[in-house]
XYZ file of C-alpha atoms in Angstrom:
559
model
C -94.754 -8.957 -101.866
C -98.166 -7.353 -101.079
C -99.023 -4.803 -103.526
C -100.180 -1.764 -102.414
C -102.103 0.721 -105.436
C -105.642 2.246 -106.266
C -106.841 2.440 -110.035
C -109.475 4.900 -110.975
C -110.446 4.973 -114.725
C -112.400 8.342 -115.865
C -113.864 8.614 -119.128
C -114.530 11.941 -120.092
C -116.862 13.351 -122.341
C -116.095 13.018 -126.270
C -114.649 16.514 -127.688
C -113.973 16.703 -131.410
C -112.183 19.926 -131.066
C -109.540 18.284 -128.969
C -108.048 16.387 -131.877
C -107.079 16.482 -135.085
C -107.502 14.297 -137.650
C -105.383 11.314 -139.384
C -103.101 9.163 -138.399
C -100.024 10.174 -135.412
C -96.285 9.739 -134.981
C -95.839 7.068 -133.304
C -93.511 6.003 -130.125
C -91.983 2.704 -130.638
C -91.821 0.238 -127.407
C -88.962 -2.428 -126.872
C -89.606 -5.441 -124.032
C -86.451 -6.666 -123.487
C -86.257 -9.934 -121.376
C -83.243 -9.969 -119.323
C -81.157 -11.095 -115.734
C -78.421 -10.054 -113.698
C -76.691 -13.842 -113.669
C -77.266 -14.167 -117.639
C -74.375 -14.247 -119.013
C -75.225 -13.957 -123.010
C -77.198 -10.729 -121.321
C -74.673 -9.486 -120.688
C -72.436 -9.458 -124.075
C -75.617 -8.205 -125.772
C -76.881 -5.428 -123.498
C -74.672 -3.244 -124.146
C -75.502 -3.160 -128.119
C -79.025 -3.273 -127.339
C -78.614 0.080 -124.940
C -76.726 1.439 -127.679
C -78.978 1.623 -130.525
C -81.991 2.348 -128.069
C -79.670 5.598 -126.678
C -78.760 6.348 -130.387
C -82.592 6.224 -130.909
C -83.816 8.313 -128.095
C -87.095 9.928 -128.860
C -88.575 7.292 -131.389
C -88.275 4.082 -129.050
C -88.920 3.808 -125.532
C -88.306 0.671 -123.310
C -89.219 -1.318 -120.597
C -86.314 -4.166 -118.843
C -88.164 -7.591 -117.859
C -85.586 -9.060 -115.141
C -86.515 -12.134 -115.155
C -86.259 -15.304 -112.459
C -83.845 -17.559 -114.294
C -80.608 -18.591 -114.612
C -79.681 -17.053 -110.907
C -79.753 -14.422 -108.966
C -81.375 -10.872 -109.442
C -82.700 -8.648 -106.762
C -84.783 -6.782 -109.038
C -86.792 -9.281 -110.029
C -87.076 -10.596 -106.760
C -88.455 -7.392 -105.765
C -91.310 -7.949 -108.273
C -91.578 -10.802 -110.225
C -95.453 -11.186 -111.409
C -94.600 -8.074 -113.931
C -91.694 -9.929 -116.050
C -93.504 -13.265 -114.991
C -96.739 -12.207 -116.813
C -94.884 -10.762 -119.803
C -93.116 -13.750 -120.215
C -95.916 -15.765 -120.564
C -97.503 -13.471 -123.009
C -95.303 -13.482 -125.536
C -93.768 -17.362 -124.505
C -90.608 -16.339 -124.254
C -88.542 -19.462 -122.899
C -84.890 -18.021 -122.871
C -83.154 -15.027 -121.976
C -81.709 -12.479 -123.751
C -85.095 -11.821 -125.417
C -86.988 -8.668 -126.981
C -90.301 -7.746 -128.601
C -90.825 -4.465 -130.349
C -94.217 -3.301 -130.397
C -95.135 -6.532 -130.036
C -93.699 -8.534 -132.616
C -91.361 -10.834 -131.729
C -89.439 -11.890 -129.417
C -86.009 -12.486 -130.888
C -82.361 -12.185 -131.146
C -81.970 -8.493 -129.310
C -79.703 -7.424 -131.887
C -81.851 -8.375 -134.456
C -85.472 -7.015 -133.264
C -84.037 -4.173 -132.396
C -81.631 -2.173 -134.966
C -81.493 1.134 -136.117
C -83.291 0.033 -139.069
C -86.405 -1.792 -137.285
C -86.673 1.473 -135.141
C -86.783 3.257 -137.868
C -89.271 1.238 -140.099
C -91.277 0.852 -137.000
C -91.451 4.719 -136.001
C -92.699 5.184 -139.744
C -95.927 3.519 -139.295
C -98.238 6.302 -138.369
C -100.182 5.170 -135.552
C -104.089 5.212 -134.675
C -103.589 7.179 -130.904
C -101.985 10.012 -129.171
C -101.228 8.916 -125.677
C -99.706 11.660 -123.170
C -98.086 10.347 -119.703
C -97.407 12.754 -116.604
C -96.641 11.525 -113.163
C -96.046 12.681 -109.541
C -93.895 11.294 -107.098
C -94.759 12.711 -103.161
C -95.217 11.301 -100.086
C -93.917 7.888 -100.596
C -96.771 7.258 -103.657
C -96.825 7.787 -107.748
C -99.738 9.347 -109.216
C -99.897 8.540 -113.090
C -102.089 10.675 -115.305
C -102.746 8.915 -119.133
C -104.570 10.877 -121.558
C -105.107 8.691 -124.305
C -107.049 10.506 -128.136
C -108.508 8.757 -131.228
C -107.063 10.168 -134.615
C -107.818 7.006 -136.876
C -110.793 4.798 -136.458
C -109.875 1.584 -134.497
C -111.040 -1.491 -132.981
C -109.997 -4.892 -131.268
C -109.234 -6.519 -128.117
C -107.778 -3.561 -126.570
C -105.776 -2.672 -123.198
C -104.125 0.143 -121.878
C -100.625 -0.885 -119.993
C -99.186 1.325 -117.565
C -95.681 0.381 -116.117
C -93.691 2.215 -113.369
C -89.874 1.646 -114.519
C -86.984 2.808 -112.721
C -84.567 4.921 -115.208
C -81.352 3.823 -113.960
C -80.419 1.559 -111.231
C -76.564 1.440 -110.216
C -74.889 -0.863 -108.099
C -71.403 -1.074 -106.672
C -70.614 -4.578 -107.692
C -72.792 -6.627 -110.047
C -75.936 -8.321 -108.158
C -75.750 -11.271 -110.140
C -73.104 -13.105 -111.523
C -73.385 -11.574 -114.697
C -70.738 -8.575 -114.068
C -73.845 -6.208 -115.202
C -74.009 -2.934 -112.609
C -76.164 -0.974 -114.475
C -79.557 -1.484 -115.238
C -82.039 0.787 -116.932
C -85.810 0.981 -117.729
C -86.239 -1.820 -115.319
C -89.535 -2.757 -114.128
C -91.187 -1.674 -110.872
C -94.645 -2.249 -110.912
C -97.644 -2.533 -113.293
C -100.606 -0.655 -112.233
C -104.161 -1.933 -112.645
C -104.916 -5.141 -113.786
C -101.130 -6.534 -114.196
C -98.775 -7.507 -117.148
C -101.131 -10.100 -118.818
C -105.044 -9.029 -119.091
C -103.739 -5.062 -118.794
C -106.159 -2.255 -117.717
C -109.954 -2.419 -119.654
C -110.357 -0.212 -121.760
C -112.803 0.535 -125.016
C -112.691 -2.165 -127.603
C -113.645 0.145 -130.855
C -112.598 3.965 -131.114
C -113.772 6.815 -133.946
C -112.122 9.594 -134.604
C -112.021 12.368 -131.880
C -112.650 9.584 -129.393
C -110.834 10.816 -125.882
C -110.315 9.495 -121.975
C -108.370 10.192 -119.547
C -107.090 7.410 -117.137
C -105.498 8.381 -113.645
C -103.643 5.848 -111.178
C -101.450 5.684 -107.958
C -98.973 2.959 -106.143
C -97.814 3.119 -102.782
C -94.165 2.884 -103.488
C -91.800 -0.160 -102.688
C -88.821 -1.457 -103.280
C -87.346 1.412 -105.203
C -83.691 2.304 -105.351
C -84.386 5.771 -106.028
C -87.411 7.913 -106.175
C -85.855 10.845 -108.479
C -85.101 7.269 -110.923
C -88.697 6.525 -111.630
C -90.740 6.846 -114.860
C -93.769 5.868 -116.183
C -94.531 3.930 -119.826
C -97.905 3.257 -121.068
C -99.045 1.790 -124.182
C -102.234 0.677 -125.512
C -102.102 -3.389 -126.855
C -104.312 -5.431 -128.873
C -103.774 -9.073 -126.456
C -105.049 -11.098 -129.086
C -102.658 -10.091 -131.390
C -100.108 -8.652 -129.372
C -99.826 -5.776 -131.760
C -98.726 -2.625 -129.618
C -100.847 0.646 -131.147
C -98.842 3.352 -129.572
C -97.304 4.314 -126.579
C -96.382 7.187 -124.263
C -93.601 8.035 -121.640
C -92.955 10.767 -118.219
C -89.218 10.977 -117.649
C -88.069 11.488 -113.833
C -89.092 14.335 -112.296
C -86.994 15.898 -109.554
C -87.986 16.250 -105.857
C -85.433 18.546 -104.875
C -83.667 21.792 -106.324
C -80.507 20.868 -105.115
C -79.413 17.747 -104.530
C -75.810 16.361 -105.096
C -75.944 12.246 -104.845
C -72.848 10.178 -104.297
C -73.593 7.262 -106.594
C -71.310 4.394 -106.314
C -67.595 3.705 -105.585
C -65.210 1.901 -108.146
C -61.868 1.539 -108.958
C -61.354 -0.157 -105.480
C -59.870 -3.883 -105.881
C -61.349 -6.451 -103.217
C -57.764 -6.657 -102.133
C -54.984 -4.053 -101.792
C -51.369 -4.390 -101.837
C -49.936 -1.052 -100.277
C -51.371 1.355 -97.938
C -52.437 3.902 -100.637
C -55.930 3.690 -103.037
C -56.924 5.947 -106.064
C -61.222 5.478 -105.761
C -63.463 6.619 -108.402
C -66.728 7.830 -107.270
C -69.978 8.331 -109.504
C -71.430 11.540 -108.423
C -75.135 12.151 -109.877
C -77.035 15.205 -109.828
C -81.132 14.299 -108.124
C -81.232 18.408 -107.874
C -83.670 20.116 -110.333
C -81.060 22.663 -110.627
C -77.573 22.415 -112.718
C -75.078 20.624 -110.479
C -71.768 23.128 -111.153
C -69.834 22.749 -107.884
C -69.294 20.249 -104.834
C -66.972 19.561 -102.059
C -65.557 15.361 -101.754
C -64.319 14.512 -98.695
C -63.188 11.096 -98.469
C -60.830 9.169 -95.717
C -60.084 5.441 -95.080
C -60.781 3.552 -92.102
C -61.539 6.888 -90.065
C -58.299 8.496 -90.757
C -56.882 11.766 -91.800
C -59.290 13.148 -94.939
C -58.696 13.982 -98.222
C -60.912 16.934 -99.911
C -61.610 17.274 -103.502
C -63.669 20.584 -104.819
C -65.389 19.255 -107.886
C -66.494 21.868 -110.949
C -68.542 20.756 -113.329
C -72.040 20.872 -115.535
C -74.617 18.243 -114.863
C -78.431 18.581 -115.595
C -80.825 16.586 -113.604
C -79.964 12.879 -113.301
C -76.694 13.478 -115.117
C -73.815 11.875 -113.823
C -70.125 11.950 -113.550
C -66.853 9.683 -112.655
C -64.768 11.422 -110.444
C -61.107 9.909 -110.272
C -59.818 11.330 -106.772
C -56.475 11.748 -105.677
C -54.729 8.650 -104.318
C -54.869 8.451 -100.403
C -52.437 7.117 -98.167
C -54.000 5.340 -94.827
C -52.421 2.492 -92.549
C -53.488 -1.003 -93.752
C -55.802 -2.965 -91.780
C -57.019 -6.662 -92.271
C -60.392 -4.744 -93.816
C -60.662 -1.177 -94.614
C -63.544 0.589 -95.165
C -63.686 3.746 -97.812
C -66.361 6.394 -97.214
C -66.908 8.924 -99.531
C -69.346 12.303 -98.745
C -70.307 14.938 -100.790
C -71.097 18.780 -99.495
C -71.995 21.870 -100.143
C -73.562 21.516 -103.948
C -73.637 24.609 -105.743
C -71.988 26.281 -102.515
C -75.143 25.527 -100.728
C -76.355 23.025 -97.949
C -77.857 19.967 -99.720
C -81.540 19.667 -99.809
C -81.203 15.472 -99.629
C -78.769 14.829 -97.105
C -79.787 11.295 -96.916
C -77.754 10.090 -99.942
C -74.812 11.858 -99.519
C -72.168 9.209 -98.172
C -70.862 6.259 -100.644
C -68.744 3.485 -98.817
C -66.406 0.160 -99.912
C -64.426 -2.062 -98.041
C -61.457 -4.141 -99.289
C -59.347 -6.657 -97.739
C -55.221 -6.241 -97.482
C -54.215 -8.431 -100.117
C -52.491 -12.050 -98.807
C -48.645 -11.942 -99.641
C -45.902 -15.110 -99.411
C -42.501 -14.620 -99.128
C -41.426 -17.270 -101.298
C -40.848 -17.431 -105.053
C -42.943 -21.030 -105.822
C -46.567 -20.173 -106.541
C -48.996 -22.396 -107.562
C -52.326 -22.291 -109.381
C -55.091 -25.391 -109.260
C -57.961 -24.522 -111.982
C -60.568 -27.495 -111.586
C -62.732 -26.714 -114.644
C -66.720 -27.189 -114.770
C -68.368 -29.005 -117.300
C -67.614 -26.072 -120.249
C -63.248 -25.712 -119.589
C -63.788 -24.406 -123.534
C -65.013 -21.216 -121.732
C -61.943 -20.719 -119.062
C -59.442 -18.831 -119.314
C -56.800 -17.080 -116.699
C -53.305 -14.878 -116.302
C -51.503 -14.120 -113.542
C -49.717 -10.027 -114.568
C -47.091 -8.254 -112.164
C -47.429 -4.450 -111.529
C -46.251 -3.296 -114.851
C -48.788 -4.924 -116.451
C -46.964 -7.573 -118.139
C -48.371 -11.580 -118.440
C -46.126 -13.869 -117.046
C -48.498 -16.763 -117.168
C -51.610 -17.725 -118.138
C -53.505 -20.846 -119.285
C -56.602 -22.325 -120.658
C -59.145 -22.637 -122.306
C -59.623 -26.804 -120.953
C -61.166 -29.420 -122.968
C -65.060 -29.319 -121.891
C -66.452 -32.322 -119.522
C -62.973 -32.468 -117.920
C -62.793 -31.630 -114.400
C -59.888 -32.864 -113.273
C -57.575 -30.335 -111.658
C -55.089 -28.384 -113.920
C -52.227 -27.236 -111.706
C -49.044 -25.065 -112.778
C -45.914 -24.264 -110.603
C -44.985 -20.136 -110.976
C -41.854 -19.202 -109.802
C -42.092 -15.545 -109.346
C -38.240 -13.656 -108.239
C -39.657 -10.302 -107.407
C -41.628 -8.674 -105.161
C -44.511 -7.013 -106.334
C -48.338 -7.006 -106.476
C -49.447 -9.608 -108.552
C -53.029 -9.794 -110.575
C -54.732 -13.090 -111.212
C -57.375 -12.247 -113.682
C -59.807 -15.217 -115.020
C -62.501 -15.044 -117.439
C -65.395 -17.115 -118.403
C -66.554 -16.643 -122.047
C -70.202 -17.267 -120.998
C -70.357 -14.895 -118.466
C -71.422 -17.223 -115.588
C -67.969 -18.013 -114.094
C -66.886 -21.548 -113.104
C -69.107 -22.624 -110.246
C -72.015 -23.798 -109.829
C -74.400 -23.857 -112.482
C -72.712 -26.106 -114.674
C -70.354 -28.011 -112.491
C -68.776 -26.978 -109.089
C -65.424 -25.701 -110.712
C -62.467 -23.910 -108.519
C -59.530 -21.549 -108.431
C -57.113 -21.990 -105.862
C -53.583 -20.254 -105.308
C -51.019 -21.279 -102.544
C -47.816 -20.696 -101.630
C -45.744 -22.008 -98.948
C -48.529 -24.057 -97.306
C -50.929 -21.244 -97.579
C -53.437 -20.022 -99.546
C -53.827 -16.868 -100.774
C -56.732 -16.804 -103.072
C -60.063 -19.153 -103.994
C -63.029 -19.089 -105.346
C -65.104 -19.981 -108.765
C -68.195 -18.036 -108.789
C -68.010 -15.012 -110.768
C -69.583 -13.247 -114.362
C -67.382 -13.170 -116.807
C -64.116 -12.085 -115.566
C -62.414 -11.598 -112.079
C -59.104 -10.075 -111.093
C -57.905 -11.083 -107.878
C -54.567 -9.280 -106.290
C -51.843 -10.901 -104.021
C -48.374 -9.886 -102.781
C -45.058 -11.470 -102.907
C -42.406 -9.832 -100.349
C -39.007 -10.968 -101.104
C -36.144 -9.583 -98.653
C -34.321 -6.974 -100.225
C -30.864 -8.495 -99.372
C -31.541 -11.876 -101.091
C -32.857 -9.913 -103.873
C -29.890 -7.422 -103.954
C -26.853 -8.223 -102.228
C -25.595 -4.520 -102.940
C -28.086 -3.501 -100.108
C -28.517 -3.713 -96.757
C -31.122 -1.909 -96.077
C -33.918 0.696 -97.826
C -36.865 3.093 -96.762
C -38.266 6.011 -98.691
C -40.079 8.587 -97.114
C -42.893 10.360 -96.452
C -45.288 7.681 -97.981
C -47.927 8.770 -99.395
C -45.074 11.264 -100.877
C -45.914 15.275 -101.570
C -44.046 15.863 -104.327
C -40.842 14.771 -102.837
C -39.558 11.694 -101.744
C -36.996 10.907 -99.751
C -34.799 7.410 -100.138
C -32.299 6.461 -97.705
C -29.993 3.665 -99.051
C -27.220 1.553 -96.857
C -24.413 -0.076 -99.400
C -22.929 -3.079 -98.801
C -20.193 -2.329 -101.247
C -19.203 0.505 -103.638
C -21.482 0.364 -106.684
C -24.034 2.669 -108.986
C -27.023 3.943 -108.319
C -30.047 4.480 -110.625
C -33.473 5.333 -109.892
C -36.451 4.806 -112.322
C -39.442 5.494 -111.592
C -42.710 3.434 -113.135
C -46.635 4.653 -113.647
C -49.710 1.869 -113.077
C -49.384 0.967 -116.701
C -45.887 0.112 -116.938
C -44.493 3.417 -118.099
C -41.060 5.177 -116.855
C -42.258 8.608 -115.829
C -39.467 9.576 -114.080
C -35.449 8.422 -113.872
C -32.355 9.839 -112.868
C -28.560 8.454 -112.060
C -27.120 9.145 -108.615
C -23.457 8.330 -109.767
C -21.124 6.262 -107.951
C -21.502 6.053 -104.564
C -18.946 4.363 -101.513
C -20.055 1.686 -99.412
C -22.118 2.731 -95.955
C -25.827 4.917 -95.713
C -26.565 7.621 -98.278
C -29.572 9.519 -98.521
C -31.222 10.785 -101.970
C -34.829 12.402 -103.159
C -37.142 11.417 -106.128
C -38.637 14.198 -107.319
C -42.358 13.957 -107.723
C -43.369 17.406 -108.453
C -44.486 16.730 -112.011
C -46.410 13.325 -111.500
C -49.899 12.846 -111.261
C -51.352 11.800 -108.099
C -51.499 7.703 -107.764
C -49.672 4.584 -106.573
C -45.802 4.216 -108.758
C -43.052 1.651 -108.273
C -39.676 2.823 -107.214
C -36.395 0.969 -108.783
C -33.675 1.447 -107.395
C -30.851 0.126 -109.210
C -27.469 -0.830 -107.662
C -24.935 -2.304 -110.086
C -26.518 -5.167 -111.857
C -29.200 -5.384 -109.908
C -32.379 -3.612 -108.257
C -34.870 -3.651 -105.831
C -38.419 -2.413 -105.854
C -40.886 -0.290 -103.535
C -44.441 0.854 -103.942
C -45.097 5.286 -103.520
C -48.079 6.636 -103.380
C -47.881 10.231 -104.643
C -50.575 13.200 -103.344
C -50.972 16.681 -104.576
């Protein structure tokens, strides 16, 4: 990647007035070495971005992604900066962190309430104050950097350009990680090793200023970027102080639609409940916004959102379920309007899509799963859950250096959507770093699910369809109608004989939400509604119960 930037360095004239003296608070700075395909990363992350969030104000950080164990876009969009911090403090393995410059370690352990706090208390020798412009596709950094205890060594100044928070749809590695923060754009001046020359002794009162500029590249997004300099004894590695310039915004009003979630790879019924992450790049309070979403170019749905978010705040918004008709692959698209009941500034990020595949279905009851293990089975485990929530089977953890293919024979006697969920306690999923392991699912000849390379878990849908008259003799025939319903639905039932009729109705975790017993009713077609008035919109199996026996549909409701 070429780099593009320009370094000036402007010492100005010494000015005991400026400062005071003795020692200053100090801002304590975190390295954290990490990757998108790590799986250990992972499971310690999320501690790590705990106590640092739970310390806001005393520590500031700066994410190292590095090249190793797999894949990760960010550091393939620059990876001289973790590269050259890697080598500087010899780390070798990855999760990893230094705190102002001691170290690295165990994350967990460098970096605790505790160390943050002894850390912070250790008055430091320098003030250093960070601002930073972001216009016409270029940063400008300004570092003012003041002397309030005598010093002296092999000093550098360090200026990084980090991107706050970068959010992806579906983890870029195989990791499961989405969310990434403090990562590492760009250092400016002389890199991550040597750092940016500056004065090797400083008295009291001593002052410069330091200004700098990079042509922008490979960011995610602009309003995301931030700026953390520190000044570094390389001999020692002993960090002296740093400094830190949160985002700015560009725009006063500007209403970002972030990413999608909540949409499975595969469906199972013509009706899907997204999630979308709206995130406020306006300088002004995001209070109001209009979500229009539709599926596969079909009849919207609109959703007026209320609300409070300050810049870069964020928020998931569970919409309504929509109803669409099922393709092969349908695409999702999500757009935001009218933030703050006015036109949006930005109207460039406005639009979030996701695709996801109609889920493969048998009509037979014999299903069978083939795990073929890598080298760590220990690690594997799976279950196979119908609608309701409910294991039915499961298996695992294997005996590690085993590969040879574990196979069991499901019989499953209704229809419904079925989850196959498997997990990896490592976090790098069953193929191919450590042996080229397998999943494989078939029924009737065919398969309905593979694959192997994941993070640390995957759920995987598929859809057995079982004629309703060899499930239920006592029926001949069933629809219910409209579908997606509107707080009414309408079931029309043909008997084969005289027998009861129930109805229950079940939520997505299992739950009856609604039931009600239609009596005795003759043989021949009969025609009865299931009230939906009081439900939540979202997806709900229908039982309906004849006699001894039932059969099931899928409803989506919409309000």
């Amino acid at each position: 990647m070429k780099k593009l930037y320009s370094l000036a360095l402007a010492i100005v004239a010494i000015c005991a007035s400026t400062v005071s003296f003795g020692q200053s608070p100090r801002l304590v700075l975190v390295e954290h070495f990490t990757q998108a395909s790590c799986g250990p990363c992972a499971s310690q992350n999320p501690t790590l971005e705990a106590t640092l969030n739970a310390n806001s104000g005393t520590v500031i950080d700066v994410k190292h992604q590095v090249s190793w164990p797999g894949s990760d876009p960010m550091n393939a969009h620059y990876p001289a900066g973790p590269e050259d911090r890697r080598n500087f403090y010899g780390v070798t393995g990855v999760p990893n962190t230094a705190m102002d410059g001691q170290g690295p370690g165990a994350p967990n352990t460098v970096v605790t309430t505790a160390t943050i706090g002894a850390a912070a208390a250790v008055p430091s020798p320098f003030t250093i104050d960070v601002a930073h412009t972001v216009a016409g596709g270029s940063i400008t950094v300004d570092v003012d950097v003041a002397c309030t205890q005598a010093v002296s060594g092999n000093l550098r100044l360090f200026i990084a350009v980090v991107e706050n928070e970068i959010a992806f749809a579906s983890a870029p590695g195989s990791n499961g990680e989405t969310v990434f923060h403090n990562v590492l754009k760009q250092y400016i001046g002389a890199g991550g090793t040597a750092g940016n020359t500056i004065a090797g002794s400083w008295a009291v009162s001593d002052n410069a200023s330091y200004n700098e500029s990079w042509t922008l590249s490979n960011v995610y997004d602009d309003n995301q970027l931030a700026v953390v300099a520190w000044i570094q004894d390389i001999t020692t590695k002993e960090v002296h102080q740093a400094g830190y310039a949160t985002p700015t915004a560009s725009f006063t009003t500007n209403a970002t639609a972030d990413v999608i979630t909540d949409v499975p790879a595969e469906v199972c019924n013509n009706g899907v409940a997204p999630t979308i992450r709206i995130k406020n790049n306006g300088g002004d309070d995001l209070t109001a916004l209009t979500i229009t979403y539709d599926v596969n170019g079909g009849a919207p749905m609109v959703y007026n959102w209320t609300g409070n978010l300050s810049f870069l705040g964020s928020e998931d918004v569970t919409l309504p379920a929509i109803g669409f008709t099922m393709a092969a692959t349908n695409n999702l698209a999500v757009t935001l309007s009218n933030p703050n009941g006015v036109t949006d500034e930005d109207p460039s990020d406005d639009v979030s899509t996701a695709s996801f595949n109609q889920a493969s279905s048998t009509t037979n009851t014999a299903v069978d799963i083939t795990i073929v293990p890598d080298n760590y089975g220990s690690e594997t485990t799976w279950e196979v859950k119908n609608s309701t929530g409910t294991t039915l089977y499961s298996g695992g953890p294997y005996v590690n250096g085993t590969t040879t293919p574990e196979v069991t024979n499901m019989t499953l006697s209704s229809t419904d959507c079925y989850e196959f969920i498997i997990n990896d306690a490592y976090g790098d999923g069953i193929c191919c770093a450590y042996g080229n392991g397998s999943y494989t699912i078939v029924s009737g000849g065919n398969t309905l699910l593979t694959g192997g390379e994941f993070g640390d878990t995957e759920s995987r849908l598929f859809l057995v369809e079982l004629s309703g008259i060899e499930e239920n003799t006592f029926v001949n025939g069933l629809e219910v109608y409209p579908n997606p319903a509107n707080g009414v639905a309408h079931v029309d039932i043909n008997l084969t004989q005289a027998t009861s009729v129930a109805v229950n109705v079940y939520n997505a975790l299992g739950q009856i939400v609604y039931t009600n017993a239609e009596g005795q009713m003759a043989a021949g077609n009969h025609t009865f509604d299931v009230d939906f008035t009081n439900l939540e919109s979202g997806i709900y199996l229908v039982d309906v119960i004849t006699g001894s026996k039932k059969i099931t549909t899928r409803v989506s409701n919409m309000k």
